[in-house]
């Protein structure tokens, strides 16, 4: 899934690009409206995250170009510091699909991005498949070979983090941040404990979790 991120604030743009990549998306960063319009004319994207306060033009001009002349149905999430009612209504009337104001929580942004993609892609990302394992992100359930595999909430959270990055090494810090954002703080060795428990649960199904010392964890099929 390719996402166009239109944001001129360097620190925020770099942080969002990193987070979106960790969530499994292919990100193109545009720091100006002109670059965004050019990218939209030459590359296919599944979603755009659009700031309104761009240095060369108002972000709404980019939205007008997208919805007007190009008549693109691609979902657009406006992400801006403008929190006035007229700004929100105006952006939605121009064709934005969702509107978030800064500052914001990363977990909420991720949830909204995935919700927009599910709508536009006809069910995208409800289920994540890995070998005989299927994780339903909507119901937060895991099935293996068609049978429900009951997991405590935190073990589910660890497995979800690994599955969303299947094929990549997932750092311990990334897993800890996802879990901590959903509940209270974690003990220092909590991630190792959850990984150990998950290994035992998944071993009968030929699915393993490899530890790469100093880097993180990798989900793999045996």
PDB file of N, CA and C in Angstrom, residues 87-146:
ATOM      1  N   UNK A  87     -12.682  25.354   9.155  1.00  0.00           N
ATOM      2  CA  UNK A  87     -11.594  24.637   8.481  1.00  0.00           C
ATOM      3  C   UNK A  87     -11.955  23.172   8.282  1.00  0.00           C
ATOM      4  N   UNK A  88     -12.521  22.552   9.323  1.00  0.00           N
ATOM      5  CA  UNK A  88     -12.881  21.129   9.220  1.00  0.00           C
ATOM      6  C   UNK A  88     -13.988  20.925   8.185  1.00  0.00           C
ATOM      7  N   UNK A  89     -15.008  21.761   8.266  1.00  0.00           N
ATOM      8  CA  UNK A  89     -16.121  21.632   7.312  1.00  0.00           C
ATOM      9  C   UNK A  89     -15.638  21.898   5.892  1.00  0.00           C
ATOM     10  N   UNK A  90     -14.814  22.942   5.740  1.00  0.00           N
ATOM     11  CA  UNK A  90     -14.313  23.273   4.403  1.00  0.00           C
ATOM     12  C   UNK A  90     -13.502  22.150   3.791  1.00  0.00           C
ATOM     13  N   UNK A  91     -12.635  21.520   4.595  1.00  0.00           N
ATOM     14  CA  UNK A  91     -11.831  20.414   4.076  1.00  0.00           C
ATOM     15  C   UNK A  91     -12.679  19.229   3.670  1.00  0.00           C
ATOM     16  N   UNK A  92     -13.681  18.919   4.478  1.00  0.00           N
ATOM     17  CA  UNK A  92     -14.557  17.791   4.151  1.00  0.00           C
ATOM     18  C   UNK A  92     -15.416  18.092   2.925  1.00  0.00           C
ATOM     19  N   UNK A  93     -15.857  19.345   2.805  1.00  0.00           N
ATOM     20  CA  UNK A  93     -16.670  19.719   1.643  1.00  0.00           C
ATOM     21  C   UNK A  93     -15.861  19.672   0.349  1.00  0.00           C
ATOM     22  N   UNK A  94     -14.562  19.908   0.447  1.00  0.00           N
ATOM     23  CA  UNK A  94     -13.712  19.838  -0.744  1.00  0.00           C
ATOM     24  C   UNK A  94     -13.416  18.403  -1.165  1.00  0.00           C
ATOM     25  N   UNK A  95     -13.761  17.447  -0.283  1.00  0.00           N
ATOM     26  CA  UNK A  95     -13.576  16.047  -0.680  1.00  0.00           C
ATOM     27  C   UNK A  95     -12.662  15.244   0.206  1.00  0.00           C
ATOM     28  N   UNK A  96     -12.203  15.810   1.342  1.00  0.00           N
ATOM     29  CA  UNK A  96     -11.400  15.017   2.268  1.00  0.00           C
ATOM     30  C   UNK A  96     -12.281  13.940   2.903  1.00  0.00           C
ATOM     31  N   UNK A  97     -11.667  12.820   3.222  1.00  0.00           N
ATOM     32  CA  UNK A  97     -12.410  11.703   3.816  1.00  0.00           C
ATOM     33  C   UNK A  97     -12.343  11.703   5.339  1.00  0.00           C
ATOM     34  N   UNK A  98     -11.328  12.335   5.896  1.00  0.00           N
ATOM     35  CA  UNK A  98     -11.191  12.403   7.344  1.00  0.00           C
ATOM     36  C   UNK A  98     -10.329  13.612   7.675  1.00  0.00           C
ATOM     37  N   UNK A  99     -10.372  14.034   8.953  1.00  0.00           N
ATOM     38  CA  UNK A  99      -9.720  15.271   9.374  1.00  0.00           C
ATOM     39  C   UNK A  99      -9.193  15.074  10.787  1.00  0.00           C
ATOM     40  N   UNK A 100      -7.880  15.247  10.972  1.00  0.00           N
ATOM     41  CA  UNK A 100      -7.271  15.173  12.298  1.00  0.00           C
ATOM     42  C   UNK A 100      -6.480  16.445  12.556  1.00  0.00           C
ATOM     43  N   UNK A 101      -6.529  16.912  13.803  1.00  0.00           N
ATOM     44  CA  UNK A 101      -5.786  18.114  14.160  1.00  0.00           C
ATOM     45  C   UNK A 101      -4.549  17.753  14.969  1.00  0.00           C
ATOM     46  N   UNK A 102      -3.526  18.585  14.827  1.00  0.00           N
ATOM     47  CA  UNK A 102      -2.296  18.415  15.597  1.00  0.00           C
ATOM     48  C   UNK A 102      -2.453  19.132  16.938  1.00  0.00           C
ATOM     49  N   UNK A 103      -1.874  18.580  18.015  1.00  0.00           N
ATOM     50  CA  UNK A 103      -1.163  17.294  18.103  1.00  0.00           C
ATOM     51  C   UNK A 103      -2.133  16.120  18.092  1.00  0.00           C
ATOM     52  N   UNK A 104      -1.615  14.935  17.814  1.00  0.00           N
ATOM     53  CA  UNK A 104      -2.453  13.749  17.682  1.00  0.00           C
ATOM     54  C   UNK A 104      -1.703  12.546  18.228  1.00  0.00           C
ATOM     55  N   UNK A 105      -2.433  11.466  18.450  1.00  0.00           N
ATOM     56  CA  UNK A 105      -1.842  10.218  18.917  1.00  0.00           C
ATOM     57  C   UNK A 105      -1.560   9.317  17.721  1.00  0.00           C
ATOM     58  N   UNK A 106      -0.379   8.714  17.698  1.00  0.00           N
ATOM     59  CA  UNK A 106      -0.005   7.861  16.570  1.00  0.00           C
ATOM     60  C   UNK A 106      -0.950   6.667  16.411  1.00  0.00           C
ATOM     61  N   UNK A 107      -1.384   6.088  17.517  1.00  0.00           N
ATOM     62  CA  UNK A 107      -2.277   4.936  17.418  1.00  0.00           C
ATOM     63  C   UNK A 107      -3.604   5.314  16.769  1.00  0.00           C
ATOM     64  N   UNK A 108      -4.089   6.528  17.067  1.00  0.00           N
ATOM     65  CA  UNK A 108      -5.338   6.969  16.433  1.00  0.00           C
ATOM     66  C   UNK A 108      -5.115   7.202  14.946  1.00  0.00           C
ATOM     67  N   UNK A 109      -3.980   7.795  14.592  1.00  0.00           N
ATOM     68  CA  UNK A 109      -3.683   8.001  13.166  1.00  0.00           C
ATOM     69  C   UNK A 109      -3.620   6.669  12.440  1.00  0.00           C
ATOM     70  N   UNK A 110      -2.939   5.692  13.020  1.00  0.00           N
ATOM     71  CA  UNK A 110      -2.849   4.377  12.383  1.00  0.00           C
ATOM     72  C   UNK A 110      -4.237   3.770  12.192  1.00  0.00           C
ATOM     73  N   UNK A 111      -5.084   3.882  13.223  1.00  0.00           N
ATOM     74  CA  UNK A 111      -6.433   3.319  13.131  1.00  0.00           C
ATOM     75  C   UNK A 111      -7.232   3.999  12.029  1.00  0.00           C
ATOM     76  N   UNK A 112      -7.115   5.310  11.913  1.00  0.00           N
ATOM     77  CA  UNK A 112      -7.875   6.027  10.882  1.00  0.00           C
ATOM     78  C   UNK A 112      -7.358   5.710   9.487  1.00  0.00           C
ATOM     79  N   UNK A 113      -6.048   5.611   9.343  1.00  0.00           N
ATOM     80  CA  UNK A 113      -5.468   5.249   8.041  1.00  0.00           C
ATOM     81  C   UNK A 113      -5.973   3.887   7.598  1.00  0.00           C
ATOM     82  N   UNK A 114      -5.941   2.923   8.499  1.00  0.00           N
ATOM     83  CA  UNK A 114      -6.376   1.571   8.137  1.00  0.00           C
ATOM     84  C   UNK A 114      -7.883   1.527   7.864  1.00  0.00           C
ATOM     85  N   UNK A 115      -8.652   2.325   8.597  1.00  0.00           N
ATOM     86  CA  UNK A 115     -10.097   2.367   8.356  1.00  0.00           C
ATOM     87  C   UNK A 115     -10.393   2.930   6.962  1.00  0.00           C
ATOM     88  N   UNK A 116      -9.693   3.992   6.575  1.00  0.00           N
ATOM     89  CA  UNK A 116      -9.896   4.572   5.241  1.00  0.00           C
ATOM     90  C   UNK A 116      -9.501   3.580   4.158  1.00  0.00           C
ATOM     91  N   UNK A 117      -8.414   2.863   4.368  1.00  0.00           N
ATOM     92  CA  UNK A 117      -7.978   1.894   3.366  1.00  0.00           C
ATOM     93  C   UNK A 117      -8.932   0.710   3.280  1.00  0.00           C
ATOM     94  N   UNK A 118      -9.469   0.284   4.417  1.00  0.00           N
ATOM     95  CA  UNK A 118     -10.457  -0.802   4.380  1.00  0.00           C
ATOM     96  C   UNK A 118     -11.657  -0.408   3.541  1.00  0.00           C
ATOM     97  N   UNK A 119     -12.129   0.823   3.745  1.00  0.00           N
ATOM     98  CA  UNK A 119     -13.303   1.288   2.989  1.00  0.00           C
ATOM     99  C   UNK A 119     -12.999   1.352   1.494  1.00  0.00           C
ATOM    100  N   UNK A 120     -11.847   1.904   1.161  1.00  0.00           N
ATOM    101  CA  UNK A 120     -11.555   2.126  -0.258  1.00  0.00           C
ATOM    102  C   UNK A 120     -11.117   0.862  -0.980  1.00  0.00           C
ATOM    103  N   UNK A 121     -10.537  -0.092  -0.238  1.00  0.00           N
ATOM    104  CA  UNK A 121     -10.014  -1.292  -0.868  1.00  0.00           C
ATOM    105  C   UNK A 121     -10.921  -2.500  -0.682  1.00  0.00           C
ATOM    106  N   UNK A 122     -12.133  -2.279  -0.186  1.00  0.00           N
ATOM    107  CA  UNK A 122     -13.083  -3.377  -0.059  1.00  0.00           C
ATOM    108  C   UNK A 122     -12.681  -4.413   0.965  1.00  0.00           C
ATOM    109  N   UNK A 123     -12.292  -3.949   2.165  1.00  0.00           N
ATOM    110  CA  UNK A 123     -11.976  -4.887   3.228  1.00  0.00           C
ATOM    111  C   UNK A 123     -10.501  -5.072   3.484  1.00  0.00           C
ATOM    112  N   UNK A 124      -9.670  -4.215   2.928  1.00  0.00           N
ATOM    113  CA  UNK A 124      -8.233  -4.312   3.147  1.00  0.00           C
ATOM    114  C   UNK A 124      -7.897  -4.375   4.637  1.00  0.00           C
ATOM    115  N   UNK A 125      -7.009  -5.285   4.957  1.00  0.00           N
ATOM    116  CA  UNK A 125      -6.365  -5.332   6.267  1.00  0.00           C
ATOM    117  C   UNK A 125      -7.272  -5.803   7.400  1.00  0.00           C
ATOM    118  N   UNK A 126      -8.413  -6.388   7.112  1.00  0.00           N
ATOM    119  CA  UNK A 126      -9.152  -7.029   8.192  1.00  0.00           C
ATOM    120  C   UNK A 126      -8.371  -8.248   8.672  1.00  0.00           C
ATOM    121  N   UNK A 127      -7.899  -9.060   7.742  1.00  0.00           N
ATOM    122  CA  UNK A 127      -7.196 -10.293   8.071  1.00  0.00           C
ATOM    123  C   UNK A 127      -5.739 -10.208   7.630  1.00  0.00           C
ATOM    124  N   UNK A 128      -4.868 -10.713   8.487  1.00  0.00           N
ATOM    125  CA  UNK A 128      -3.456 -10.834   8.147  1.00  0.00           C
ATOM    126  C   UNK A 128      -3.122 -12.313   8.162  1.00  0.00           C
ATOM    127  N   UNK A 129      -2.588 -12.827   7.053  1.00  0.00           N
ATOM    128  CA  UNK A 129      -2.298 -14.254   6.918  1.00  0.00           C
ATOM    129  C   UNK A 129      -0.795 -14.491   7.033  1.00  0.00           C
ATOM    130  N   UNK A 130      -0.445 -15.540   7.758  1.00  0.00           N
ATOM    131  CA  UNK A 130       0.959 -15.952   7.855  1.00  0.00           C
ATOM    132  C   UNK A 130       0.977 -17.457   8.065  1.00  0.00           C
ATOM    133  N   UNK A 131       1.332 -18.183   7.017  1.00  0.00           N
ATOM    134  CA  UNK A 131       1.267 -19.634   7.095  1.00  0.00           C
ATOM    135  C   UNK A 131      -0.152 -20.077   7.373  1.00  0.00           C
ATOM    136  N   UNK A 132      -0.326 -20.933   8.381  1.00  0.00           N
ATOM    137  CA  UNK A 132      -1.658 -21.414   8.743  1.00  0.00           C
ATOM    138  C   UNK A 132      -2.363 -20.485   9.716  1.00  0.00           C
ATOM    139  N   UNK A 133      -1.740 -19.358  10.025  1.00  0.00           N
ATOM    140  CA  UNK A 133      -2.268 -18.433  11.031  1.00  0.00           C
ATOM    141  C   UNK A 133      -2.990 -17.267  10.349  1.00  0.00           C
ATOM    142  N   UNK A 134      -4.155 -16.903  10.901  1.00  0.00           N
ATOM    143  CA  UNK A 134      -4.921 -15.757  10.406  1.00  0.00           C
ATOM    144  C   UNK A 134      -5.262 -14.859  11.596  1.00  0.00           C
ATOM    145  N   UNK A 135      -4.878 -13.596  11.505  1.00  0.00           N
ATOM    146  CA  UNK A 135      -5.188 -12.625  12.548  1.00  0.00           C
ATOM    147  C   UNK A 135      -6.224 -11.646  12.020  1.00  0.00           C
ATOM    148  N   UNK A 136      -7.353 -11.566  12.700  1.00  0.00           N
ATOM    149  CA  UNK A 136      -8.443 -10.673  12.335  1.00  0.00           C
ATOM    150  C   UNK A 136      -8.290  -9.395  13.149  1.00  0.00           C
ATOM    151  N   UNK A 137      -7.831  -8.307  12.493  1.00  0.00           N
ATOM    152  CA  UNK A 137      -7.570  -7.059  13.209  1.00  0.00           C
ATOM    153  C   UNK A 137      -8.854  -6.378  13.653  1.00  0.00           C
ATOM    154  N   UNK A 138      -9.963  -6.683  13.005  1.00  0.00           N
ATOM    155  CA  UNK A 138     -11.227  -6.055  13.380  1.00  0.00           C
ATOM    156  C   UNK A 138     -11.779  -6.667  14.656  1.00  0.00           C
ATOM    157  N   UNK A 139     -11.773  -8.007  14.748  1.00  0.00           N
ATOM    158  CA  UNK A 139     -12.282  -8.703  15.928  1.00  0.00           C
ATOM    159  C   UNK A 139     -11.192  -8.951  16.970  1.00  0.00           C
ATOM    160  N   UNK A 140      -9.936  -8.692  16.584  1.00  0.00           N
ATOM    161  CA  UNK A 140      -8.786  -8.956  17.457  1.00  0.00           C
ATOM    162  C   UNK A 140      -8.792 -10.414  17.917  1.00  0.00           C
ATOM    163  N   UNK A 141      -8.888 -11.296  16.922  1.00  0.00           N
ATOM    164  CA  UNK A 141      -8.872 -12.730  17.165  1.00  0.00           C
ATOM    165  C   UNK A 141      -7.818 -13.382  16.280  1.00  0.00           C
ATOM    166  N   UNK A 142      -7.313 -14.518  16.757  1.00  0.00           N
ATOM    167  CA  UNK A 142      -6.322 -15.278  16.002  1.00  0.00           C
ATOM    168  C   UNK A 142      -6.858 -16.680  15.774  1.00  0.00           C
ATOM    169  N   UNK A 143      -6.783 -17.145  14.541  1.00  0.00           N
ATOM    170  CA  UNK A 143      -7.180 -18.509  14.218  1.00  0.00           C
ATOM    171  C   UNK A 143      -6.011 -19.225  13.546  1.00  0.00           C
ATOM    172  N   UNK A 144      -5.879 -20.502  13.873  1.00  0.00           N
ATOM    173  CA  UNK A 144      -4.866 -21.340  13.249  1.00  0.00           C
ATOM    174  C   UNK A 144      -5.559 -22.575  12.708  1.00  0.00           C
ATOM    175  N   UNK A 145      -5.432 -22.775  11.394  1.00  0.00           N
ATOM    176  CA  UNK A 145      -6.103 -23.902  10.720  1.00  0.00           C
ATOM    177  C   UNK A 145      -7.597 -23.902  11.000  1.00  0.00           C
ATOM    178  N   UNK A 146      -8.158 -22.697  11.045  1.00  0.00           N
ATOM    179  CA  UNK A 146      -9.592 -22.542  11.212  1.00  0.00           C
ATOM    180  C   UNK A 146     -10.084 -22.569  12.636  1.00  0.00           C
TER     181      UNK A 146
END
